Amino acid sequence: MNYRPGRIFLSAPHMGGHEKNYVLKAIEDNWVTTAGPNLAGLEHDICQHTNARHAVALSSGTAGLHLALRTLGVKAGDDVLCPTLTHVATANPILYVGATPVLIDSEPETWNMCPGALREAITTRQKQGKKIAAIMLVHLFGMPANLKEIMQVAEEFEIPVVEDAAHALGSRYSGHQVGTFGQAGVFSFDGNKIVTTSGGGALITGYEHLANEARTLAAQANDAAENPQYDQVGYNYRLSNISAGIGRGQMELLEMRVKQRRNIFAYYEQQLAPIENLAFQAESKVCFSNRWLTIILLPGEHQPASIKQALEEENIETRLLCKPLHLQPLFQNSPYFGDGLSERLYNRGLCLPSGSSLYEEELEKVSKVLKRLLEPS
Ligand SMILES: *Cc1c(COP(=O)(O)O)cnc(C)c1O
């Protein structure tokens, strides 16, 4: 990563070396298309790692979320419950299918979807005669959501769950890999995620019919016939066999990448401990986060945007938290349930450089600059 010399990136792609073997083999064998052994190999690796029964490799995580909603039969006019503190990529697929995103605020413990606000949203919307077609939860920055309580609510009201695990490949809840709790789980292999295919994603599910349906919809909804009959709208969401080759090399490294990112978190936690009123995203006993990104909540007197700017002047890339969706123009008409915690997190949060390829000297520099900026002189 030398396209800007000396720059410390937020989360750069990190190759291990075997990726190019899979890619070269694909080129040598002329599997330069959206079919081929790397795709089956990557899907196998994902199932192996997560213990999911089925995996479908796709062109992006967003495509995976869209297909999850399609395969669960979410229709125009339905409600889909979704956290407000997330990337817009979580909610866009809800709009693709013409459903209404109902935005749920964060809970203090995980910063993810608050089970109490979720329950309130369901009962309120049901009283208004709305059909709640799915719950879309997110494991933000790799931290598992409160799956126990959310799954309880989902079961009580018989609502299917989609896990947006774009950040969270390798994270566990009560010992089980996230993405395997809901009817479907979705990973992203975008360049800045914990492992990458340069761009891509995958849907995992325990249900064979959902996997088959997703695979069909990802390939223009072709039935297998020689002269296909079309009875529904399809997409071209297939992943390239070349990209899948990168993914196979990356999957070999996943466990190490989780360790490396967790070490980075631990390093920041230790270095920044002396700064008063600075907080981290805490991990409860049942949660194991891949620590995809380390987030700090700044002491109240500091603005994330100005700290970000000051770090930028040192050639250090950081990122603000996603602005809660209920504050975005695109979602101004979406119902919202909660007490504003997401906004308070947004107003204090900063994502620190967390890539597994960072050198110790780079982490030292980030911590040193942060201490200088945040400690009273
Ligand atoms: C990255 C991301 C996605 C979508 O993944 P892409 O592969 O970029 O389409 C979905 N949800 C969240 C929270 C993300 O950060």
mmCIF file of C-alpha atoms and ligand atoms in Angstrom:
data_model
loop_
_atom_site.group_PDB
_atom_site.id
_atom_site.type_symbol
_atom_site.label_atom_id
_atom_site.label_comp_id
_atom_site.label_asym_id
_atom_site.label_seq_id
_atom_site.Cartn_x
_atom_site.Cartn_y
_atom_site.Cartn_z
ATOM 1 C CA MET A 1 0.000 0.000 0.000
ATOM 2 C CA ASN A 2 2.325 2.679 -1.200
ATOM 3 C CA TYR A 3 0.105 4.778 -3.402
ATOM 4 C CA ARG A 4 0.533 7.620 -0.901
ATOM 5 C CA PRO A 5 3.938 7.259 0.693
ATOM 6 C CA GLY A 6 3.917 7.310 4.470
ATOM 7 C CA ARG A 7 0.137 7.367 4.738
ATOM 8 C CA ILE A 8 -1.433 5.332 7.520
ATOM 9 C CA PHE A 9 -4.646 3.854 6.130
ATOM 10 C CA LEU A 10 -7.858 3.019 7.957
ATOM 11 C CA SER A 11 -8.132 -0.555 6.684
ATOM 12 C CA ALA A 12 -6.064 -1.501 3.652
ATOM 13 C CA PRO A 13 -6.299 -4.788 1.736
ATOM 14 C CA HIS A 14 -3.735 -7.247 3.094
ATOM 15 C CA MET A 15 -2.576 -10.044 0.814
ATOM 16 C CA GLY A 16 -0.907 -13.169 2.150
ATOM 17 C CA GLY A 17 0.721 -14.531 -1.007
ATOM 18 C CA HIS A 18 -1.398 -17.532 -1.950
ATOM 19 C CA GLU A 19 -4.059 -15.358 -3.586
ATOM 20 C CA LYS A 20 -2.038 -15.056 -6.759
ATOM 21 C CA ASN A 21 -1.652 -18.833 -7.089
ATOM 22 C CA TYR A 22 -5.432 -19.252 -7.260
ATOM 23 C CA VAL A 23 -5.723 -16.329 -9.675
ATOM 24 C CA LEU A 24 -2.926 -17.611 -11.937
ATOM 25 C CA LYS A 25 -4.425 -21.081 -12.006
ATOM 26 C CA ALA A 26 -7.770 -19.611 -13.058
ATOM 27 C CA ILE A 27 -6.095 -17.738 -15.907
ATOM 28 C CA GLU A 28 -4.037 -20.756 -16.985
ATOM 29 C CA ASP A 29 -7.153 -22.938 -17.047
ATOM 30 C CA ASN A 30 -9.155 -20.186 -18.770
ATOM 31 C CA TRP A 31 -11.726 -20.011 -15.977
ATOM 32 C CA VAL A 32 -11.887 -16.249 -16.577
ATOM 33 C CA THR A 33 -15.595 -15.909 -16.054
ATOM 34 C CA THR A 34 -18.373 -16.026 -13.466
ATOM 35 C CA ALA A 35 -18.091 -19.800 -13.115
ATOM 36 C CA GLY A 36 -15.204 -21.995 -12.083
ATOM 37 C CA PRO A 37 -13.483 -23.916 -9.318
ATOM 38 C CA ASN A 38 -12.481 -20.872 -7.256
ATOM 39 C CA LEU A 39 -16.158 -20.023 -6.733
ATOM 40 C CA ALA A 40 -17.001 -23.461 -5.407
ATOM 41 C CA GLY A 41 -13.753 -23.369 -3.409
ATOM 42 C CA LEU A 42 -14.547 -20.028 -1.813
ATOM 43 C CA GLU A 43 -18.083 -21.150 -0.946
ATOM 44 C CA HIS A 44 -16.646 -24.295 0.608
ATOM 45 C CA ASP A 45 -14.143 -22.243 2.649
ATOM 46 C CA ILE A 46 -16.901 -19.951 3.920
ATOM 47 C CA CYS A 47 -19.044 -22.935 4.988
ATOM 48 C CA GLN A 48 -16.035 -24.542 6.664
ATOM 49 C CA HIS A 49 -15.214 -21.433 8.598
ATOM 50 C CA THR A 50 -18.694 -20.408 9.659
ATOM 51 C CA ASN A 51 -20.314 -23.836 9.930
ATOM 52 C CA ALA A 52 -23.040 -22.593 7.607
ATOM 53 C CA ARG A 53 -24.726 -25.236 5.514
ATOM 54 C CA HIS A 54 -24.826 -23.191 2.296
ATOM 55 C CA ALA A 55 -22.840 -20.269 0.919
ATOM 56 C CA VAL A 56 -23.419 -18.349 -2.311
ATOM 57 C CA ALA A 57 -20.556 -16.181 -3.565
ATOM 58 C CA LEU A 58 -21.785 -12.866 -4.968
ATOM 59 C CA SER A 59 -20.546 -9.657 -6.566
ATOM 60 C CA SER A 60 -21.015 -7.644 -3.363
ATOM 61 C CA GLY A 61 -22.381 -7.700 0.145
ATOM 62 C CA THR A 62 -25.107 -5.298 -0.935
ATOM 63 C CA ALA A 63 -26.191 -7.836 -3.566
ATOM 64 C CA GLY A 64 -26.315 -10.443 -0.796
ATOM 65 C CA LEU A 65 -28.619 -8.311 1.345
ATOM 66 C CA HIS A 66 -30.848 -7.617 -1.645
ATOM 67 C CA LEU A 67 -31.092 -11.333 -2.457
ATOM 68 C CA ALA A 68 -31.740 -12.176 1.193
ATOM 69 C CA LEU A 69 -34.779 -9.879 1.163
ATOM 70 C CA ARG A 70 -35.936 -11.233 -2.214
ATOM 71 C CA THR A 71 -35.633 -14.871 -1.159
ATOM 72 C CA LEU A 72 -37.528 -14.175 2.076
ATOM 73 C CA GLY A 73 -40.346 -12.774 -0.028
ATOM 74 C CA VAL A 74 -40.164 -9.169 1.200
ATOM 75 C CA LYS A 75 -42.571 -7.141 -0.932
ATOM 76 C CA ALA A 76 -43.243 -3.512 -1.774
ATOM 77 C CA GLY A 77 -45.066 -1.864 1.119
ATOM 78 C CA ASP A 78 -43.767 -4.290 3.763
ATOM 79 C CA ASP A 79 -41.752 -3.063 6.751
ATOM 80 C CA VAL A 80 -38.142 -4.130 7.283
ATOM 81 C CA LEU A 81 -36.636 -3.298 10.662
ATOM 82 C CA CYS A 82 -33.076 -2.078 10.481
ATOM 83 C CA PRO A 83 -30.632 -0.332 12.825
ATOM 84 C CA THR A 84 -30.227 3.397 12.269
ATOM 85 C CA LEU A 85 -26.529 3.320 13.159
ATOM 86 C CA THR A 86 -25.161 1.579 10.096
ATOM 87 C CA HIS A 87 -23.787 2.105 6.639
ATOM 88 C CA VAL A 88 -26.345 3.035 4.009
ATOM 89 C CA ALA A 89 -25.524 -0.284 2.296
ATOM 90 C CA THR A 90 -27.608 -2.066 4.960
ATOM 91 C CA ALA A 91 -30.745 -0.100 4.139
ATOM 92 C CA ASN A 92 -30.472 0.481 0.383
ATOM 93 C CA PRO A 93 -31.612 -3.090 -0.423
ATOM 94 C CA ILE A 94 -34.772 -2.435 1.623
ATOM 95 C CA LEU A 95 -35.495 0.407 -0.786
ATOM 96 C CA TYR A 96 -34.632 -1.788 -3.818
ATOM 97 C CA VAL A 97 -37.552 -4.084 -2.976
ATOM 98 C CA GLY A 98 -39.868 -1.143 -2.287
ATOM 99 C CA ALA A 99 -40.198 -1.915 1.411
ATOM 100 C CA THR A 100 -40.164 0.647 4.238
ATOM 101 C CA PRO A 101 -37.051 0.770 6.408
ATOM 102 C CA VAL A 102 -38.127 1.132 10.036
ATOM 103 C CA LEU A 103 -35.077 2.454 11.855
ATOM 104 C CA ILE A 104 -34.154 1.174 15.299
ATOM 105 C CA ASP A 105 -31.710 2.900 17.616
ATOM 106 C CA SER A 106 -28.669 1.402 19.324
ATOM 107 C CA GLU A 107 -28.377 -0.220 22.744
ATOM 108 C CA PRO A 108 -25.535 0.931 25.024
ATOM 109 C CA GLU A 109 -23.882 -2.468 25.387
ATOM 110 C CA THR A 110 -23.110 -3.382 21.774
ATOM 111 C CA TRP A 111 -24.074 -0.137 19.959
ATOM 112 C CA ASN A 112 -26.160 -2.414 17.738
ATOM 113 C CA MET A 113 -29.939 -2.787 17.329
ATOM 114 C CA CYS A 114 -31.691 -2.247 20.673
ATOM 115 C CA PRO A 115 -34.015 -5.193 21.436
ATOM 116 C CA GLY A 116 -36.353 -2.987 23.479
ATOM 117 C CA ALA A 117 -36.791 -0.435 20.697
ATOM 118 C CA LEU A 118 -37.181 -3.331 18.265
ATOM 119 C CA ARG A 119 -40.088 -4.748 20.258
ATOM 120 C CA GLU A 120 -41.685 -1.330 20.520
ATOM 121 C CA ALA A 121 -41.353 -0.828 16.759
ATOM 122 C CA ILE A 122 -42.962 -4.191 16.014
ATOM 123 C CA THR A 123 -45.949 -3.706 18.285
ATOM 124 C CA THR A 124 -46.471 -0.101 17.134
ATOM 125 C CA ARG A 125 -46.242 -0.905 13.433
ATOM 126 C CA GLN A 126 -48.397 -4.023 13.736
ATOM 127 C CA LYS A 127 -51.097 -1.952 15.452
ATOM 128 C CA GLN A 128 -50.955 0.349 12.423
ATOM 129 C CA GLY A 129 -51.660 -2.667 10.246
ATOM 130 C CA LYS A 130 -48.171 -2.990 8.757
ATOM 131 C CA LYS A 131 -46.691 -6.284 7.732
ATOM 132 C CA ILE A 132 -43.210 -6.693 9.169
ATOM 133 C CA ALA A 133 -41.458 -8.868 6.646
ATOM 134 C CA ALA A 134 -37.925 -9.032 8.052
ATOM 135 C CA ILE A 135 -35.498 -7.877 10.710
ATOM 136 C CA MET A 136 -32.166 -6.800 9.268
ATOM 137 C CA LEU A 137 -29.588 -6.632 12.043
ATOM 138 C CA VAL A 138 -25.981 -5.484 11.801
ATOM 139 C CA HIS A 139 -22.831 -6.502 13.673
ATOM 140 C CA LEU A 140 -21.288 -3.058 13.506
ATOM 141 C CA PHE A 141 -17.494 -2.864 13.263
ATOM 142 C CA GLY A 142 -17.417 -6.610 13.968
ATOM 143 C CA MET A 143 -19.213 -6.472 17.327
ATOM 144 C CA PRO A 144 -21.997 -9.067 17.473
ATOM 145 C CA ALA A 145 -25.456 -7.646 18.061
ATOM 146 C CA ASN A 146 -27.504 -8.801 21.053
ATOM 147 C CA LEU A 147 -28.528 -11.964 19.218
ATOM 148 C CA LYS A 148 -30.125 -13.706 22.176
ATOM 149 C CA GLU A 149 -32.730 -11.035 22.763
ATOM 150 C CA ILE A 150 -33.231 -10.104 19.121
ATOM 151 C CA MET A 151 -33.765 -13.731 18.091
ATOM 152 C CA GLN A 152 -36.242 -14.121 20.974
ATOM 153 C CA VAL A 153 -38.264 -11.168 19.696
ATOM 154 C CA ALA A 154 -38.017 -12.483 16.120
ATOM 155 C CA GLU A 155 -39.282 -15.911 17.157
ATOM 156 C CA GLU A 156 -42.061 -14.502 19.300
ATOM 157 C CA PHE A 157 -43.406 -12.458 16.383
ATOM 158 C CA GLU A 158 -42.343 -15.006 13.723
ATOM 159 C CA ILE A 159 -40.295 -12.543 11.709
ATOM 160 C CA PRO A 160 -37.321 -13.796 9.652
ATOM 161 C CA VAL A 161 -33.892 -12.327 10.405
ATOM 162 C CA VAL A 162 -31.152 -11.267 8.011
ATOM 163 C CA GLU A 163 -27.742 -10.639 9.547
ATOM 164 C CA ASP A 164 -25.692 -7.960 7.840
ATOM 165 C CA ALA A 165 -22.333 -9.416 8.879
ATOM 166 C CA ALA A 166 -20.402 -7.341 6.311
ATOM 167 C CA HIS A 167 -17.974 -6.240 9.036
ATOM 168 C CA ALA A 168 -18.055 -9.349 11.106
ATOM 169 C CA LEU A 169 -16.648 -12.409 9.336
ATOM 170 C CA GLY A 170 -14.884 -14.337 12.109
ATOM 171 C CA SER A 171 -16.872 -12.788 14.977
ATOM 172 C CA ARG A 172 -18.698 -15.142 17.322
ATOM 173 C CA TYR A 173 -21.659 -14.978 19.646
ATOM 174 C CA SER A 174 -21.925 -17.636 22.368
ATOM 175 C CA GLY A 175 -19.269 -19.557 20.457
ATOM 176 C CA HIS A 176 -21.133 -19.598 17.131
ATOM 177 C CA GLN A 177 -20.069 -17.640 14.058
ATOM 178 C CA VAL A 178 -22.244 -14.621 13.347
ATOM 179 C CA GLY A 179 -24.242 -14.876 10.149
ATOM 180 C CA THR A 180 -25.565 -18.295 11.177
ATOM 181 C CA PHE A 181 -28.256 -17.118 13.609
ATOM 182 C CA GLY A 182 -30.724 -15.607 11.141
ATOM 183 C CA GLN A 183 -32.441 -17.206 8.142
ATOM 184 C CA ALA A 184 -29.646 -15.622 6.086
ATOM 185 C CA GLY A 185 -26.329 -13.928 6.809
ATOM 186 C CA VAL A 186 -24.312 -11.728 4.507
ATOM 187 C CA PHE A 187 -20.574 -11.009 4.326
ATOM 188 C CA SER A 188 -18.736 -8.370 2.298
ATOM 189 C CA PHE A 189 -15.373 -8.888 0.644
ATOM 190 C CA ASP A 190 -14.891 -5.257 -0.274
ATOM 191 C CA GLY A 191 -11.298 -4.024 -0.232
ATOM 192 C CA ASN A 192 -11.431 -2.575 3.272
ATOM 193 C CA LYS A 193 -13.154 -5.496 5.016
ATOM 194 C CA ILE A 194 -11.285 -8.070 7.113
ATOM 195 C CA VAL A 195 -10.690 -10.292 4.083
ATOM 196 C CA THR A 196 -11.277 -9.234 0.501
ATOM 197 C CA THR A 197 -11.881 -10.463 -3.016
ATOM 198 C CA SER A 198 -11.198 -6.852 -4.196
ATOM 199 C CA GLY A 199 -14.978 -6.542 -4.362
ATOM 200 C CA GLY A 200 -17.513 -9.211 -3.567
ATOM 201 C CA GLY A 201 -19.720 -10.781 -0.971
ATOM 202 C CA ALA A 202 -21.497 -13.930 0.076
ATOM 203 C CA LEU A 203 -24.828 -15.044 1.437
ATOM 204 C CA ILE A 204 -24.932 -17.915 3.907
ATOM 205 C CA THR A 205 -28.006 -19.809 5.032
ATOM 206 C CA GLY A 206 -29.066 -23.043 6.660
ATOM 207 C CA TYR A 207 -31.925 -23.446 4.158
ATOM 208 C CA GLU A 208 -31.245 -25.149 0.865
ATOM 209 C CA HIS A 209 -34.217 -23.539 -0.878
ATOM 210 C CA LEU A 210 -33.007 -20.047 0.075
ATOM 211 C CA ALA A 211 -29.521 -20.807 -1.237
ATOM 212 C CA ASN A 212 -30.930 -22.181 -4.507
ATOM 213 C CA GLU A 213 -33.262 -19.235 -4.911
ATOM 214 C CA ALA A 214 -30.424 -16.747 -4.262
ATOM 215 C CA ARG A 215 -28.223 -18.531 -6.792
ATOM 216 C CA THR A 216 -30.971 -18.409 -9.396
ATOM 217 C CA LEU A 217 -31.798 -14.735 -8.815
ATOM 218 C CA ALA A 218 -28.085 -13.842 -8.994
ATOM 219 C CA ALA A 219 -27.976 -15.290 -12.514
ATOM 220 C CA GLN A 220 -30.879 -13.419 -14.167
ATOM 221 C CA ALA A 221 -33.404 -15.849 -12.643
ATOM 222 C CA ASN A 222 -32.588 -18.376 -15.361
ATOM 223 C CA ASP A 223 -34.099 -21.745 -14.781
ATOM 224 C CA ALA A 224 -31.775 -24.510 -15.901
ATOM 225 C CA ALA A 225 -33.714 -25.159 -19.105
ATOM 226 C CA GLU A 226 -32.140 -24.758 -22.516
ATOM 227 C CA ASN A 227 -34.758 -22.200 -23.434
ATOM 228 C CA PRO A 228 -35.381 -20.532 -20.073
ATOM 229 C CA GLN A 229 -38.790 -19.345 -18.985
ATOM 230 C CA TYR A 230 -38.711 -16.145 -16.939
ATOM 231 C CA ASP A 231 -41.305 -15.647 -14.268
ATOM 232 C CA GLN A 232 -39.504 -13.182 -12.002
ATOM 233 C CA VAL A 233 -36.979 -10.341 -12.116
ATOM 234 C CA GLY A 234 -33.372 -11.487 -11.805
ATOM 235 C CA TYR A 235 -30.007 -9.800 -11.457
ATOM 236 C CA ASN A 236 -26.433 -10.334 -12.492
ATOM 237 C CA TYR A 237 -24.896 -10.635 -9.054
ATOM 238 C CA ARG A 238 -22.393 -13.399 -9.732
ATOM 239 C CA LEU A 239 -18.816 -13.112 -8.528
ATOM 240 C CA SER A 240 -15.916 -13.575 -10.928
ATOM 241 C CA ASN A 241 -13.846 -16.741 -10.607
ATOM 242 C CA ILE A 242 -10.749 -14.477 -10.605
ATOM 243 C CA SER A 243 -12.032 -12.519 -7.587
ATOM 244 C CA ALA A 244 -13.002 -15.771 -5.893
ATOM 245 C CA GLY A 245 -9.368 -16.874 -6.284
ATOM 246 C CA ILE A 246 -8.250 -13.886 -4.218
ATOM 247 C CA GLY A 247 -10.919 -14.840 -1.696
ATOM 248 C CA ARG A 248 -9.612 -18.402 -1.357
ATOM 249 C CA GLY A 249 -6.140 -17.121 -0.546
ATOM 250 C CA GLN A 250 -7.660 -14.665 1.922
ATOM 251 C CA MET A 251 -9.804 -17.256 3.693
ATOM 252 C CA GLU A 252 -6.626 -19.165 4.580
ATOM 253 C CA LEU A 253 -5.619 -16.083 6.575
ATOM 254 C CA LEU A 254 -8.885 -15.218 8.272
ATOM 255 C CA GLU A 255 -8.059 -16.536 11.720
ATOM 256 C CA MET A 256 -4.722 -14.752 11.707
ATOM 257 C CA ARG A 257 -6.355 -11.532 10.514
ATOM 258 C CA VAL A 258 -8.826 -11.688 13.411
ATOM 259 C CA LYS A 259 -5.922 -12.111 15.854
ATOM 260 C CA GLN A 260 -4.044 -9.218 14.279
ATOM 261 C CA ARG A 261 -7.046 -6.872 14.411
ATOM 262 C CA ARG A 262 -7.762 -7.865 17.997
ATOM 263 C CA ASN A 263 -4.133 -7.143 18.889
ATOM 264 C CA ILE A 264 -4.464 -3.705 17.331
ATOM 265 C CA PHE A 265 -7.540 -3.052 19.449
ATOM 266 C CA ALA A 266 -5.691 -4.215 22.569
ATOM 267 C CA TYR A 267 -2.753 -1.968 21.715
ATOM 268 C CA TYR A 268 -4.914 1.139 21.380
ATOM 269 C CA GLU A 269 -6.819 0.241 24.522
ATOM 270 C CA GLN A 270 -3.610 0.034 26.494
ATOM 271 C CA GLN A 271 -1.976 3.123 24.971
ATOM 272 C CA LEU A 272 -5.020 5.368 25.282
ATOM 273 C CA ALA A 273 -6.075 4.186 28.753
ATOM 274 C CA PRO A 274 -4.641 7.281 30.481
ATOM 275 C CA ILE A 275 -6.936 9.595 28.525
ATOM 276 C CA GLU A 276 -9.878 10.427 30.723
ATOM 277 C CA ASN A 277 -13.404 9.879 29.440
ATOM 278 C CA LEU A 278 -12.238 8.062 26.347
ATOM 279 C CA ALA A 279 -14.223 4.885 25.697
ATOM 280 C CA PHE A 280 -14.125 1.808 23.470
ATOM 281 C CA GLN A 281 -16.787 -0.550 22.136
ATOM 282 C CA ALA A 282 -16.881 -3.135 24.919
ATOM 283 C CA GLU A 283 -17.079 -6.874 24.386
ATOM 284 C CA SER A 284 -19.507 -8.730 26.651
ATOM 285 C CA LYS A 285 -18.875 -12.275 27.858
ATOM 286 C CA VAL A 286 -20.896 -13.876 25.056
ATOM 287 C CA CYS A 287 -19.371 -11.701 22.313
ATOM 288 C CA PHE A 288 -16.151 -12.279 20.416
ATOM 289 C CA SER A 289 -15.532 -9.420 17.978
ATOM 290 C CA ASN A 290 -13.164 -9.690 15.029
ATOM 291 C CA ARG A 291 -12.384 -6.023 15.876
ATOM 292 C CA TRP A 292 -12.588 -5.137 12.216
ATOM 293 C CA LEU A 293 -12.283 -1.485 13.207
ATOM 294 C CA THR A 294 -11.272 0.017 16.521
ATOM 295 C CA ILE A 295 -13.610 2.848 17.439
ATOM 296 C CA ILE A 296 -12.990 5.368 20.192
ATOM 297 C CA LEU A 297 -15.542 7.631 21.799
ATOM 298 C CA LEU A 298 -13.775 10.920 22.369
ATOM 299 C CA PRO A 299 -13.967 12.840 25.619
ATOM 300 C CA GLY A 300 -16.931 15.217 25.390
ATOM 301 C CA GLU A 301 -14.945 18.389 24.789
ATOM 302 C CA HIS A 302 -13.495 17.102 21.495
ATOM 303 C CA GLN A 303 -15.165 17.086 18.074
ATOM 304 C CA PRO A 304 -14.515 13.947 15.999
ATOM 305 C CA ALA A 305 -14.291 16.040 12.816
ATOM 306 C CA SER A 306 -11.509 18.253 14.181
ATOM 307 C CA ILE A 307 -9.538 15.304 15.579
ATOM 308 C CA LYS A 308 -9.951 13.594 12.196
ATOM 309 C CA GLN A 309 -8.605 16.723 10.486
ATOM 310 C CA ALA A 310 -5.641 16.982 12.873
ATOM 311 C CA LEU A 311 -4.774 13.318 12.216
ATOM 312 C CA GLU A 312 -5.151 13.898 8.478
ATOM 313 C CA GLU A 313 -2.438 16.553 8.740
ATOM 314 C CA GLU A 314 -0.185 13.776 10.069
ATOM 315 C CA ASN A 315 -1.138 11.635 7.037
ATOM 316 C CA ILE A 316 -3.279 9.362 9.220
ATOM 317 C CA GLU A 317 -6.601 8.230 7.792
ATOM 318 C CA THR A 318 -9.533 7.954 10.204
ATOM 319 C CA ARG A 319 -13.273 7.900 9.680
ATOM 320 C CA LEU A 320 -16.295 9.339 11.422
ATOM 321 C CA LEU A 321 -19.031 6.935 12.457
ATOM 322 C CA CYS A 322 -21.859 6.570 9.954
ATOM 323 C CA LYS A 323 -24.347 9.351 10.454
ATOM 324 C CA PRO A 324 -27.501 7.608 11.739
ATOM 325 C CA LEU A 325 -29.860 6.857 8.872
ATOM 326 C CA HIS A 326 -32.820 8.616 10.495
ATOM 327 C CA LEU A 327 -30.841 11.867 10.101
ATOM 328 C CA GLN A 328 -30.205 11.260 6.386
ATOM 329 C CA PRO A 329 -32.386 12.937 3.730
ATOM 330 C CA LEU A 330 -32.925 9.573 1.998
ATOM 331 C CA PHE A 331 -34.679 8.228 5.111
ATOM 332 C CA GLN A 332 -36.438 11.355 6.338
ATOM 333 C CA ASN A 333 -39.823 9.653 5.932
ATOM 334 C CA SER A 334 -38.770 6.396 7.565
ATOM 335 C CA PRO A 335 -40.253 5.631 10.981
ATOM 336 C CA TYR A 336 -37.662 5.696 13.754
ATOM 337 C CA PHE A 337 -37.742 4.135 17.231
ATOM 338 C CA GLY A 338 -35.246 4.949 19.956
ATOM 339 C CA ASP A 339 -33.803 7.446 22.347
ATOM 340 C CA GLY A 340 -31.036 9.035 20.279
ATOM 341 C CA LEU A 341 -28.095 6.926 21.497
ATOM 342 C CA SER A 342 -26.935 6.451 17.887
ATOM 343 C CA GLU A 343 -26.647 10.210 17.530
ATOM 344 C CA ARG A 344 -24.646 10.529 20.743
ATOM 345 C CA LEU A 345 -22.284 7.786 19.543
ATOM 346 C CA TYR A 346 -21.980 9.510 16.170
ATOM 347 C CA ASN A 347 -21.149 12.796 17.879
ATOM 348 C CA ARG A 348 -18.261 11.233 19.823
ATOM 349 C CA GLY A 349 -17.031 8.365 17.670
ATOM 350 C CA LEU A 350 -13.921 8.030 15.536
ATOM 351 C CA CYS A 351 -12.705 4.933 13.633
ATOM 352 C CA LEU A 352 -8.946 4.455 13.998
ATOM 353 C CA PRO A 353 -6.535 2.823 11.536
ATOM 354 C CA SER A 354 -7.121 -0.875 12.146
ATOM 355 C CA GLY A 355 -5.746 -2.745 9.121
ATOM 356 C CA SER A 356 -3.869 -5.966 9.824
ATOM 357 C CA SER A 357 -0.915 -4.776 7.705
ATOM 358 C CA LEU A 358 -0.140 -1.805 9.982
ATOM 359 C CA TYR A 359 3.359 -1.778 11.448
ATOM 360 C CA GLU A 360 3.969 -1.318 15.130
ATOM 361 C CA GLU A 361 5.671 2.033 14.416
ATOM 362 C CA GLU A 362 2.529 3.192 12.624
ATOM 363 C CA LEU A 363 0.316 2.243 15.554
ATOM 364 C CA GLU A 364 2.760 4.000 17.862
ATOM 365 C CA LYS A 365 2.518 7.122 15.744
ATOM 366 C CA VAL A 366 -1.294 7.088 15.780
ATOM 367 C CA SER A 367 -1.358 6.658 19.570
ATOM 368 C CA LYS A 368 1.251 9.347 20.116
ATOM 369 C CA VAL A 369 -0.573 11.890 17.976
ATOM 370 C CA LEU A 370 -3.887 11.036 19.628
ATOM 371 C CA LYS A 371 -2.412 11.444 23.099
ATOM 372 C CA ARG A 372 -0.975 14.811 22.112
ATOM 373 C CA LEU A 373 -4.362 15.910 20.758
ATOM 374 C CA LEU A 374 -6.481 14.590 23.619
ATOM 375 C CA GLU A 375 -4.444 14.984 26.782
ATOM 376 C CA PRO A 376 -4.741 18.310 28.524
ATOM 377 C CA SER A 377 -1.335 20.013 28.246
HETATM 378 C C1 LIG B 1 -19.541 -2.856 3.320
HETATM 379 C C2 LIG B 1 -20.893 -2.971 3.894
HETATM 380 C C3 LIG B 1 -21.959 -3.572 3.226
HETATM 381 C C4 LIG B 1 -21.969 -3.916 1.780
HETATM 382 O O1 LIG B 1 -20.928 -4.567 1.291
HETATM 383 P P1 LIG B 1 -20.404 -4.296 -0.191
HETATM 384 O O2 LIG B 1 -19.630 -5.534 -0.457
HETATM 385 O O3 LIG B 1 -19.563 -3.059 -0.140
HETATM 386 O O4 LIG B 1 -21.583 -4.154 -1.084
HETATM 387 C C5 LIG B 1 -23.145 -3.790 3.908
HETATM 388 N N1 LIG B 1 -23.295 -3.390 5.172
HETATM 389 C C6 LIG B 1 -22.322 -2.772 5.837
HETATM 390 C C7 LIG B 1 -22.575 -2.384 7.250
HETATM 391 C C8 LIG B 1 -21.100 -2.509 5.218
HETATM 392 O O5 LIG B 1 -20.158 -1.828 5.872
#
